[in-house]
Amino acid sequence: MASEVGQLIASARRRAQLTQAELGAAIGVSKSQVSHWETGKHLVPSHHLPALASALRLAPDEVAVVTRRPRSQLDRIDAKLDEVLRRLDRD
């Protein structure tokens, strides 16, 4: 399940046009820590979830509960994220 969280983080980070280093700096962790989250090597500690969600323009609960969601729900979240980011790009 960590890989699903990692995929969400990596996808949202790329959509936000952030490097791993930029995301890490925004939330106070190293680039390697972001990489570990994205690859599923480590889970995201709960105390980092609010800053991570904010930096990725996600609702905190989207990141926090993603490990309990079936794949179909993750696909819907990913589609919604695409929609929100397209709207932001138009503004």
PDB file of N, CA, C and O in Angstrom, residues 10-88:
ATOM      1  N   ALA A  10       4.141  11.247  -5.898  1.00  0.00           N
ATOM      2  CA  ALA A  10       4.941  11.517  -7.092  1.00  0.00           C
ATOM      3  C   ALA A  10       4.101  12.192  -8.179  1.00  0.00           C
ATOM      4  O   ALA A  10       4.535  13.166  -8.804  1.00  0.00           O
ATOM      5  N   SER A  11       2.893  11.690  -8.385  1.00  0.00           N
ATOM      6  CA  SER A  11       2.007  12.256  -9.398  1.00  0.00           C
ATOM      7  C   SER A  11       1.640  13.701  -9.068  1.00  0.00           C
ATOM      8  O   SER A  11       1.713  14.592  -9.919  1.00  0.00           O
ATOM      9  N   ALA A  12       1.251  13.942  -7.824  1.00  0.00           N
ATOM     10  CA  ALA A  12       0.878  15.292  -7.402  1.00  0.00           C
ATOM     11  C   ALA A  12       2.078  16.232  -7.454  1.00  0.00           C
ATOM     12  O   ALA A  12       1.942  17.394  -7.844  1.00  0.00           O
ATOM     13  N   ARG A  13       3.246  15.724  -7.099  1.00  0.00           N
ATOM     14  CA  ARG A  13       4.464  16.558  -7.128  1.00  0.00           C
ATOM     15  C   ARG A  13       4.785  16.985  -8.560  1.00  0.00           C
ATOM     16  O   ARG A  13       5.081  18.154  -8.834  1.00  0.00           O
ATOM     17  N   ARG A  14       4.688  16.041  -9.479  1.00  0.00           N
ATOM     18  CA  ARG A  14       4.969  16.379 -10.890  1.00  0.00           C
ATOM     19  C   ARG A  14       3.933  17.366 -11.421  1.00  0.00           C
ATOM     20  O   ARG A  14       4.275  18.311 -12.132  1.00  0.00           O
ATOM     21  N   ARG A  15       2.671  17.163 -11.068  1.00  0.00           N
ATOM     22  CA  ARG A  15       1.623  18.091 -11.518  1.00  0.00           C
ATOM     23  C   ARG A  15       1.835  19.492 -10.953  1.00  0.00           C
ATOM     24  O   ARG A  15       1.501  20.477 -11.597  1.00  0.00           O
ATOM     25  N   ALA A  16       2.377  19.561  -9.751  1.00  0.00           N
ATOM     26  CA  ALA A  16       2.670  20.857  -9.134  1.00  0.00           C
ATOM     27  C   ALA A  16       3.997  21.424  -9.641  1.00  0.00           C
ATOM     28  O   ALA A  16       4.400  22.504  -9.228  1.00  0.00           O
ATOM     29  N   GLN A  17       4.641  20.686 -10.533  1.00  0.00           N
ATOM     30  CA  GLN A  17       5.920  21.088 -11.143  1.00  0.00           C
ATOM     31  C   GLN A  17       6.993  21.358 -10.090  1.00  0.00           C
ATOM     32  O   GLN A  17       7.726  22.338 -10.153  1.00  0.00           O
ATOM     33  N   LEU A  18       7.070  20.422  -9.127  1.00  0.00           N
ATOM     34  CA  LEU A  18       8.081  20.507  -8.080  1.00  0.00           C
ATOM     35  C   LEU A  18       9.064  19.356  -8.235  1.00  0.00           C
ATOM     36  O   LEU A  18       8.673  18.245  -8.587  1.00  0.00           O
ATOM     37  N   THR A  19      10.328  19.610  -7.954  1.00  0.00           N
ATOM     38  CA  THR A  19      11.298  18.530  -7.867  1.00  0.00           C
ATOM     39  C   THR A  19      11.173  17.906  -6.480  1.00  0.00           C
ATOM     40  O   THR A  19      10.549  18.477  -5.577  1.00  0.00           O
ATOM     41  N   GLN A  20      11.799  16.755  -6.308  1.00  0.00           N
ATOM     42  CA  GLN A  20      11.805  16.155  -4.974  1.00  0.00           C
ATOM     43  C   GLN A  20      12.489  17.083  -3.980  1.00  0.00           C
ATOM     44  O   GLN A  20      12.046  17.218  -2.845  1.00  0.00           O
ATOM     45  N   ALA A  21      13.554  17.738  -4.418  1.00  0.00           N
ATOM     46  CA  ALA A  21      14.268  18.665  -3.532  1.00  0.00           C
ATOM     47  C   ALA A  21      13.389  19.851  -3.148  1.00  0.00           C
ATOM     48  O   ALA A  21      13.381  20.281  -1.988  1.00  0.00           O
ATOM     49  N   GLU A  22      12.644  20.393  -4.106  1.00  0.00           N
ATOM     50  CA  GLU A  22      11.763  21.537  -3.820  1.00  0.00           C
ATOM     51  C   GLU A  22      10.638  21.142  -2.868  1.00  0.00           C
ATOM     52  O   GLU A  22      10.311  21.893  -1.942  1.00  0.00           O
ATOM     53  N   LEU A  23      10.056  19.957  -3.090  1.00  0.00           N
ATOM     54  CA  LEU A  23       9.002  19.493  -2.191  1.00  0.00           C
ATOM     55  C   LEU A  23       9.570  19.272  -0.794  1.00  0.00           C
ATOM     56  O   LEU A  23       8.976  19.692   0.199  1.00  0.00           O
ATOM     57  N   GLY A  24      10.729  18.647  -0.724  1.00  0.00           N
ATOM     58  CA  GLY A  24      11.363  18.417   0.569  1.00  0.00           C
ATOM     59  C   GLY A  24      11.624  19.716   1.309  1.00  0.00           C
ATOM     60  O   GLY A  24      11.342  19.828   2.509  1.00  0.00           O
ATOM     61  N   ALA A  25      12.152  20.703   0.594  1.00  0.00           N
ATOM     62  CA  ALA A  25      12.433  21.999   1.223  1.00  0.00           C
ATOM     63  C   ALA A  25      11.150  22.658   1.716  1.00  0.00           C
ATOM     64  O   ALA A  25      11.131  23.287   2.771  1.00  0.00           O
ATOM     65  N   ALA A  26      10.072  22.500   0.967  1.00  0.00           N
ATOM     66  CA  ALA A  26       8.797  23.120   1.344  1.00  0.00           C
ATOM     67  C   ALA A  26       8.224  22.529   2.631  1.00  0.00           C
ATOM     68  O   ALA A  26       7.508  23.216   3.361  1.00  0.00           O
ATOM     69  N   ILE A  27       8.549  21.272   2.902  1.00  0.00           N
ATOM     70  CA  ILE A  27       7.971  20.642   4.094  1.00  0.00           C
ATOM     71  C   ILE A  27       9.009  20.292   5.151  1.00  0.00           C
ATOM     72  O   ILE A  27       8.668  19.712   6.178  1.00  0.00           O
ATOM     73  N   GLY A  28      10.266  20.644   4.895  1.00  0.00           N
ATOM     74  CA  GLY A  28      11.299  20.472   5.908  1.00  0.00           C
ATOM     75  C   GLY A  28      11.919  19.090   5.997  1.00  0.00           C
ATOM     76  O   GLY A  28      12.315  18.661   7.084  1.00  0.00           O
ATOM     77  N   VAL A  29      11.987  18.393   4.867  1.00  0.00           N
ATOM     78  CA  VAL A  29      12.658  17.094   4.829  1.00  0.00           C
ATOM     79  C   VAL A  29      13.640  17.081   3.657  1.00  0.00           C
ATOM     80  O   VAL A  29      13.615  17.958   2.793  1.00  0.00           O
ATOM     81  N   SER A  30      14.462  16.061   3.609  1.00  0.00           N
ATOM     82  CA  SER A  30      15.452  15.957   2.535  1.00  0.00           C
ATOM     83  C   SER A  30      14.832  15.407   1.255  1.00  0.00           C
ATOM     84  O   SER A  30      13.765  14.784   1.276  1.00  0.00           O
ATOM     85  N   LYS A  31      15.549  15.625   0.163  1.00  0.00           N
ATOM     86  CA  LYS A  31      15.139  15.077  -1.130  1.00  0.00           C
ATOM     87  C   LYS A  31      15.058  13.556  -1.043  1.00  0.00           C
ATOM     88  O   LYS A  31      14.143  12.940  -1.594  1.00  0.00           O
ATOM     89  N   SER A  32      16.002  12.941  -0.347  1.00  0.00           N
ATOM     90  CA  SER A  32      16.008  11.483  -0.250  1.00  0.00           C
ATOM     91  C   SER A  32      14.790  10.972   0.525  1.00  0.00           C
ATOM     92  O   SER A  32      14.264   9.900   0.215  1.00  0.00           O
ATOM     93  N   GLN A  33      14.320  11.740   1.502  1.00  0.00           N
ATOM     94  CA  GLN A  33      13.126  11.322   2.238  1.00  0.00           C
ATOM     95  C   GLN A  33      11.912  11.328   1.316  1.00  0.00           C
ATOM     96  O   GLN A  33      11.103  10.403   1.340  1.00  0.00           O
ATOM     97  N   VAL A  34      11.799  12.359   0.474  1.00  0.00           N
ATOM     98  CA  VAL A  34      10.693  12.404  -0.495  1.00  0.00           C
ATOM     99  C   VAL A  34      10.791  11.202  -1.427  1.00  0.00           C
ATOM    100  O   VAL A  34       9.795  10.533  -1.711  1.00  0.00           O
ATOM    101  N   SER A  35      11.996  10.902  -1.889  1.00  0.00           N
ATOM    102  CA  SER A  35      12.207   9.750  -2.756  1.00  0.00           C
ATOM    103  C   SER A  35      11.777   8.455  -2.070  1.00  0.00           C
ATOM    104  O   SER A  35      11.118   7.607  -2.683  1.00  0.00           O
ATOM    105  N   HIS A  36      12.106   8.309  -0.796  1.00  0.00           N
ATOM    106  CA  HIS A  36      11.721   7.103  -0.054  1.00  0.00           C
ATOM    107  C   HIS A  36      10.208   6.981   0.060  1.00  0.00           C
ATOM    108  O   HIS A  36       9.660   5.878  -0.021  1.00  0.00           O
ATOM    109  N   TRP A  37       9.525   8.099   0.249  1.00  0.00           N
ATOM    110  CA  TRP A  37       8.061   8.057   0.298  1.00  0.00           C
ATOM    111  C   TRP A  37       7.497   7.642  -1.048  1.00  0.00           C
ATOM    112  O   TRP A  37       6.582   6.837  -1.129  1.00  0.00           O
ATOM    113  N   GLU A  38       8.039   8.236  -2.114  1.00  0.00           N
ATOM    114  CA  GLU A  38       7.510   7.957  -3.452  1.00  0.00           C
ATOM    115  C   GLU A  38       7.742   6.509  -3.878  1.00  0.00           C
ATOM    116  O   GLU A  38       6.924   5.944  -4.600  1.00  0.00           O
ATOM    117  N   THR A  39       8.839   5.926  -3.467  1.00  0.00           N
ATOM    118  CA  THR A  39       9.138   4.544  -3.845  1.00  0.00           C
ATOM    119  C   THR A  39       8.542   3.530  -2.882  1.00  0.00           C
ATOM    120  O   THR A  39       8.605   2.321  -3.130  1.00  0.00           O
ATOM    121  N   GLY A  40       7.981   3.995  -1.779  1.00  0.00           N
ATOM    122  CA  GLY A  40       7.385   3.103  -0.814  1.00  0.00           C
ATOM    123  C   GLY A  40       8.374   2.525   0.187  1.00  0.00           C
ATOM    124  O   GLY A  40       8.023   1.656   0.981  1.00  0.00           O
ATOM    125  N   LYS A  41       9.598   3.012   0.163  1.00  0.00           N
ATOM    126  CA  LYS A  41      10.609   2.529   1.111  1.00  0.00           C
ATOM    127  C   LYS A  41      10.255   2.917   2.540  1.00  0.00           C
ATOM    128  O   LYS A  41      10.491   2.167   3.475  1.00  0.00           O
ATOM    129  N   HIS A  42       9.686   4.121   2.711  1.00  0.00           N
ATOM    130  CA  HIS A  42       9.236   4.604   4.024  1.00  0.00           C
ATOM    131  C   HIS A  42       7.823   5.148   3.893  1.00  0.00           C
ATOM    132  O   HIS A  42       7.445   5.672   2.844  1.00  0.00           O
ATOM    133  N   LEU A  43       7.073   5.054   4.971  1.00  0.00           N
ATOM    134  CA  LEU A  43       5.759   5.692   5.027  1.00  0.00           C
ATOM    135  C   LEU A  43       5.922   7.147   5.447  1.00  0.00           C
ATOM    136  O   LEU A  43       6.880   7.498   6.137  1.00  0.00           O
ATOM    137  N   VAL A  44       4.985   7.972   5.065  1.00  0.00           N
ATOM    138  CA  VAL A  44       5.004   9.376   5.456  1.00  0.00           C
ATOM    139  C   VAL A  44       4.571   9.471   6.918  1.00  0.00           C
ATOM    140  O   VAL A  44       3.472   9.028   7.266  1.00  0.00           O
ATOM    141  N   PRO A  45       5.424  10.027   7.787  1.00  0.00           N
ATOM    142  CA  PRO A  45       5.000  10.202   9.180  1.00  0.00           C
ATOM    143  C   PRO A  45       3.787  11.140   9.255  1.00  0.00           C
ATOM    144  O   PRO A  45       3.694  12.116   8.506  1.00  0.00           O
ATOM    145  N   SER A  46       2.883  10.837  10.151  1.00  0.00           N
ATOM    146  CA  SER A  46       1.633  11.604  10.227  1.00  0.00           C
ATOM    147  C   SER A  46       1.866  13.089  10.484  1.00  0.00           C
ATOM    148  O   SER A  46       1.090  13.921  10.004  1.00  0.00           O
ATOM    149  N   HIS A  47       2.931  13.446  11.181  1.00  0.00           N
ATOM    150  CA  HIS A  47       3.158  14.867  11.459  1.00  0.00           C
ATOM    151  C   HIS A  47       3.574  15.644  10.210  1.00  0.00           C
ATOM    152  O   HIS A  47       3.523  16.862  10.207  1.00  0.00           O
ATOM    153  N   HIS A  48       3.945  14.955   9.133  1.00  0.00           N
ATOM    154  CA  HIS A  48       4.282  15.631   7.875  1.00  0.00           C
ATOM    155  C   HIS A  48       3.085  15.757   6.927  1.00  0.00           C
ATOM    156  O   HIS A  48       3.154  16.475   5.927  1.00  0.00           O
ATOM    157  N   LEU A  49       1.997  15.068   7.226  1.00  0.00           N
ATOM    158  CA  LEU A  49       0.863  15.049   6.296  1.00  0.00           C
ATOM    159  C   LEU A  49       0.270  16.431   6.010  1.00  0.00           C
ATOM    160  O   LEU A  49       0.006  16.739   4.840  1.00  0.00           O
ATOM    161  N   PRO A  50       0.046  17.288   7.010  1.00  0.00           N
ATOM    162  CA  PRO A  50      -0.540  18.601   6.681  1.00  0.00           C
ATOM    163  C   PRO A  50       0.345  19.428   5.741  1.00  0.00           C
ATOM    164  O   PRO A  50      -0.152  20.004   4.769  1.00  0.00           O
ATOM    165  N   ALA A  51       1.641  19.475   5.998  1.00  0.00           N
ATOM    166  CA  ALA A  51       2.543  20.255   5.145  1.00  0.00           C
ATOM    167  C   ALA A  51       2.659  19.630   3.769  1.00  0.00           C
ATOM    168  O   ALA A  51       2.703  20.337   2.751  1.00  0.00           O
ATOM    169  N   LEU A  52       2.695  18.310   3.719  1.00  0.00           N
ATOM    170  CA  LEU A  52       2.779  17.616   2.429  1.00  0.00           C
ATOM    171  C   LEU A  52       1.540  17.902   1.594  1.00  0.00           C
ATOM    172  O   LEU A  52       1.639  18.248   0.420  1.00  0.00           O
ATOM    173  N   ALA A  53       0.382  17.762   2.205  1.00  0.00           N
ATOM    174  CA  ALA A  53      -0.865  18.031   1.485  1.00  0.00           C
ATOM    175  C   ALA A  53      -0.915  19.477   0.993  1.00  0.00           C
ATOM    176  O   ALA A  53      -1.292  19.729  -0.154  1.00  0.00           O
ATOM    177  N   SER A  54      -0.508  20.404   1.820  1.00  0.00           N
ATOM    178  CA  SER A  54      -0.517  21.811   1.437  1.00  0.00           C
ATOM    179  C   SER A  54       0.423  22.069   0.260  1.00  0.00           C
ATOM    180  O   SER A  54       0.053  22.739  -0.710  1.00  0.00           O
ATOM    181  N   ALA A  55       1.626  21.533   0.335  1.00  0.00           N
ATOM    182  CA  ALA A  55       2.607  21.745  -0.734  1.00  0.00           C
ATOM    183  C   ALA A  55       2.143  21.134  -2.055  1.00  0.00           C
ATOM    184  O   ALA A  55       2.452  21.656  -3.127  1.00  0.00           O
ATOM    185  N   LEU A  56       1.371  20.043  -1.968  1.00  0.00           N
ATOM    186  CA  LEU A  56       0.894  19.366  -3.175  1.00  0.00           C
ATOM    187  C   LEU A  56      -0.508  19.802  -3.590  1.00  0.00           C
ATOM    188  O   LEU A  56      -1.065  19.278  -4.547  1.00  0.00           O
ATOM    189  N   ARG A  57      -1.060  20.768  -2.854  1.00  0.00           N
ATOM    190  CA  ARG A  57      -2.413  21.279  -3.119  1.00  0.00           C
ATOM    191  C   ARG A  57      -3.462  20.167  -3.028  1.00  0.00           C
ATOM    192  O   ARG A  57      -4.359  20.062  -3.872  1.00  0.00           O
ATOM    193  N   LEU A  58      -3.318  19.331  -2.019  1.00  0.00           N
ATOM    194  CA  LEU A  58      -4.276  18.263  -1.751  1.00  0.00           C
ATOM    195  C   LEU A  58      -4.947  18.525  -0.416  1.00  0.00           C
ATOM    196  O   LEU A  58      -4.371  19.186   0.437  1.00  0.00           O
ATOM    197  N   ALA A  59      -6.123  17.982  -0.234  1.00  0.00           N
ATOM    198  CA  ALA A  59      -6.758  18.036   1.075  1.00  0.00           C
ATOM    199  C   ALA A  59      -5.982  17.091   1.995  1.00  0.00           C
ATOM    200  O   ALA A  59      -5.586  16.012   1.563  1.00  0.00           O
ATOM    201  N   PRO A  60      -5.735  17.486   3.228  1.00  0.00           N
ATOM    202  CA  PRO A  60      -4.963  16.622   4.132  1.00  0.00           C
ATOM    203  C   PRO A  60      -5.499  15.204   4.232  1.00  0.00           C
ATOM    204  O   PRO A  60      -4.743  14.248   4.294  1.00  0.00           O
ATOM    205  N   ASP A  61      -6.821  15.046   4.208  1.00  0.00           N
ATOM    206  CA  ASP A  61      -7.373  13.699   4.327  1.00  0.00           C
ATOM    207  C   ASP A  61      -7.135  12.860   3.083  1.00  0.00           C
ATOM    208  O   ASP A  61      -7.131  11.640   3.152  1.00  0.00           O
ATOM    209  N   GLU A  62      -6.900  13.482   1.929  1.00  0.00           N
ATOM    210  CA  GLU A  62      -6.589  12.703   0.732  1.00  0.00           C
ATOM    211  C   GLU A  62      -5.286  11.942   0.900  1.00  0.00           C
ATOM    212  O   GLU A  62      -5.166  10.802   0.469  1.00  0.00           O
ATOM    213  N   VAL A  63      -4.309  12.565   1.517  1.00  0.00           N
ATOM    214  CA  VAL A  63      -3.029  11.903   1.747  1.00  0.00           C
ATOM    215  C   VAL A  63      -3.134  10.947   2.930  1.00  0.00           C
ATOM    216  O   VAL A  63      -2.629   9.837   2.895  1.00  0.00           O
ATOM    217  N   ALA A  64      -3.847  11.362   3.968  1.00  0.00           N
ATOM    218  CA  ALA A  64      -3.907  10.584   5.207  1.00  0.00           C
ATOM    219  C   ALA A  64      -4.651   9.269   5.044  1.00  0.00           C
ATOM    220  O   ALA A  64      -4.264   8.263   5.625  1.00  0.00           O
ATOM    221  N   VAL A  65      -5.709   9.251   4.266  1.00  0.00           N
ATOM    222  CA  VAL A  65      -6.513   8.032   4.172  1.00  0.00           C
ATOM    223  C   VAL A  65      -6.290   7.253   2.882  1.00  0.00           C
ATOM    224  O   VAL A  65      -6.917   6.230   2.675  1.00  0.00           O
ATOM    225  N   VAL A  66      -5.371   7.687   2.069  1.00  0.00           N
ATOM    226  CA  VAL A  66      -5.172   7.033   0.777  1.00  0.00           C
ATOM    227  C   VAL A  66      -4.814   5.558   0.933  1.00  0.00           C
ATOM    228  O   VAL A  66      -5.160   4.746   0.087  1.00  0.00           O
ATOM    229  N   THR A  67      -4.157   5.190   1.992  1.00  0.00           N
ATOM    230  CA  THR A  67      -3.786   3.787   2.175  1.00  0.00           C
ATOM    231  C   THR A  67      -4.989   2.905   2.459  1.00  0.00           C
ATOM    232  O   THR A  67      -4.903   1.695   2.338  1.00  0.00           O
ATOM    233  N   ARG A  68      -6.113   3.484   2.809  1.00  0.00           N
ATOM    234  CA  ARG A  68      -7.312   2.698   3.084  1.00  0.00           C
ATOM    235  C   ARG A  68      -8.290   2.710   1.908  1.00  0.00           C
ATOM    236  O   ARG A  68      -9.375   2.167   2.002  1.00  0.00           O
ATOM    237  N   ARG A  69      -7.904   3.313   0.823  1.00  0.00           N
ATOM    238  CA  ARG A  69      -8.814   3.426  -0.315  1.00  0.00           C
ATOM    239  C   ARG A  69      -8.495   2.364  -1.370  1.00  0.00           C
ATOM    240  O   ARG A  69      -7.337   2.107  -1.660  1.00  0.00           O
ATOM    241  N   PRO A  70      -9.523   1.791  -1.990  1.00  0.00           N
ATOM    242  CA  PRO A  70      -9.279   0.874  -3.098  1.00  0.00           C
ATOM    243  C   PRO A  70      -8.729   1.627  -4.306  1.00  0.00           C
ATOM    244  O   PRO A  70      -8.872   2.847  -4.425  1.00  0.00           O
ATOM    245  N   ARG A  71      -8.128   0.920  -5.208  1.00  0.00           N
ATOM    246  CA  ARG A  71      -7.489   1.506  -6.394  1.00  0.00           C
ATOM    247  C   ARG A  71      -8.464   2.384  -7.186  1.00  0.00           C
ATOM    248  O   ARG A  71      -8.094   3.447  -7.666  1.00  0.00           O
ATOM    249  N   SER A  72      -9.708   1.982  -7.321  1.00  0.00           N
ATOM    250  CA  SER A  72     -10.675   2.765  -8.097  1.00  0.00           C
ATOM    251  C   SER A  72     -10.865   4.152  -7.498  1.00  0.00           C
ATOM    252  O   SER A  72     -11.013   5.137  -8.215  1.00  0.00           O
ATOM    253  N   GLN A  73     -10.859   4.237  -6.175  1.00  0.00           N
ATOM    254  CA  GLN A  73     -10.988   5.535  -5.535  1.00  0.00           C
ATOM    255  C   GLN A  73      -9.737   6.370  -5.753  1.00  0.00           C
ATOM    256  O   GLN A  73      -9.817   7.580  -5.925  1.00  0.00           O
ATOM    257  N   LEU A  74      -8.584   5.734  -5.761  1.00  0.00           N
ATOM    258  CA  LEU A  74      -7.346   6.470  -6.046  1.00  0.00           C
ATOM    259  C   LEU A  74      -7.374   7.044  -7.455  1.00  0.00           C
ATOM    260  O   LEU A  74      -6.922   8.162  -7.683  1.00  0.00           O
ATOM    261  N   ASP A  75      -7.906   6.283  -8.398  1.00  0.00           N
ATOM    262  CA  ASP A  75      -8.014   6.781  -9.767  1.00  0.00           C
ATOM    263  C   ASP A  75      -8.929   7.998  -9.832  1.00  0.00           C
ATOM    264  O   ASP A  75      -8.646   8.956 -10.547  1.00  0.00           O
ATOM    265  N   ARG A  76     -10.029   7.975  -9.068  1.00  0.00           N
ATOM    266  CA  ARG A  76     -10.937   9.135  -9.051  1.00  0.00           C
ATOM    267  C   ARG A  76     -10.254  10.344  -8.416  1.00  0.00           C
ATOM    268  O   ARG A  76     -10.417  11.470  -8.882  1.00  0.00           O
ATOM    269  N   ILE A  77      -9.496  10.121  -7.355  1.00  0.00           N
ATOM    270  CA  ILE A  77      -8.763  11.219  -6.725  1.00  0.00           C
ATOM    271  C   ILE A  77      -7.752  11.800  -7.704  1.00  0.00           C
ATOM    272  O   ILE A  77      -7.622  13.013  -7.828  1.00  0.00           O
ATOM    273  N   ASP A  78      -7.047  10.922  -8.411  1.00  0.00           N
ATOM    274  CA  ASP A  78      -6.056  11.367  -9.383  1.00  0.00           C
ATOM    275  C   ASP A  78      -6.725  12.205 -10.482  1.00  0.00           C
ATOM    276  O   ASP A  78      -6.216  13.248 -10.878  1.00  0.00           O
ATOM    277  N   ALA A  79      -7.883  11.768 -10.961  1.00  0.00           N
ATOM    278  CA  ALA A  79      -8.607  12.518 -11.988  1.00  0.00           C
ATOM    279  C   ALA A  79      -9.054  13.871 -11.449  1.00  0.00           C
ATOM    280  O   ALA A  79      -8.970  14.888 -12.143  1.00  0.00           O
ATOM    281  N   LYS A  80      -9.530  13.890 -10.211  1.00  0.00           N
ATOM    282  CA  LYS A  80      -9.965  15.152  -9.610  1.00  0.00           C
ATOM    283  C   LYS A  80      -8.778  16.104  -9.445  1.00  0.00           C
ATOM    284  O   LYS A  80      -8.888  17.305  -9.691  1.00  0.00           O
ATOM    285  N   LEU A  81      -7.644  15.561  -9.047  1.00  0.00           N
ATOM    286  CA  LEU A  81      -6.432  16.360  -8.917  1.00  0.00           C
ATOM    287  C   LEU A  81      -6.051  16.971 -10.259  1.00  0.00           C
ATOM    288  O   LEU A  81      -5.713  18.155 -10.334  1.00  0.00           O
ATOM    289  N   ASP A  82      -6.118  16.186 -11.316  1.00  0.00           N
ATOM    290  CA  ASP A  82      -5.853  16.715 -12.659  1.00  0.00           C
ATOM    291  C   ASP A  82      -6.770  17.889 -12.972  1.00  0.00           C
ATOM    292  O   ASP A  82      -6.340  18.917 -13.479  1.00  0.00           O
ATOM    293  N   GLU A  83      -8.048  17.730 -12.666  1.00  0.00           N
ATOM    294  CA  GLU A  83      -9.030  18.776 -12.937  1.00  0.00           C
ATOM    295  C   GLU A  83      -8.717  20.054 -12.164  1.00  0.00           C
ATOM    296  O   GLU A  83      -8.732  21.157 -12.719  1.00  0.00           O
ATOM    297  N   VAL A  84      -8.422  19.919 -10.886  1.00  0.00           N
ATOM    298  CA  VAL A  84      -8.120  21.084 -10.050  1.00  0.00           C
ATOM    299  C   VAL A  84      -6.871  21.799 -10.558  1.00  0.00           C
ATOM    300  O   VAL A  84      -6.838  23.028 -10.666  1.00  0.00           O
ATOM    301  N   LEU A  85      -5.845  21.053 -10.888  1.00  0.00           N
ATOM    302  CA  LEU A  85      -4.606  21.679 -11.366  1.00  0.00           C
ATOM    303  C   LEU A  85      -4.794  22.354 -12.726  1.00  0.00           C
ATOM    304  O   LEU A  85      -4.201  23.399 -12.980  1.00  0.00           O
ATOM    305  N   ARG A  86      -5.633  21.776 -13.585  1.00  0.00           N
ATOM    306  CA  ARG A  86      -5.935  22.437 -14.872  1.00  0.00           C
ATOM    307  C   ARG A  86      -6.622  23.792 -14.615  1.00  0.00           C
ATOM    308  O   ARG A  86      -6.312  24.777 -15.274  1.00  0.00           O
ATOM    309  N   ARG A  87      -7.538  23.808 -13.652  1.00  0.00           N
ATOM    310  CA  ARG A  87      -8.224  25.063 -13.317  1.00  0.00           C
ATOM    311  C   ARG A  87      -7.235  26.089 -12.785  1.00  0.00           C
ATOM    312  O   ARG A  87      -7.321  27.274 -13.110  1.00  0.00           O
ATOM    313  N   LEU A  88      -6.313  25.661 -11.939  1.00  0.00           N
ATOM    314  CA  LEU A  88      -5.309  26.566 -11.399  1.00  0.00           C
ATOM    315  C   LEU A  88      -4.410  27.124 -12.500  1.00  0.00           C
ATOM    316  O   LEU A  88      -4.016  28.286 -12.457  1.00  0.00           O
TER     317      LEU A  88
END
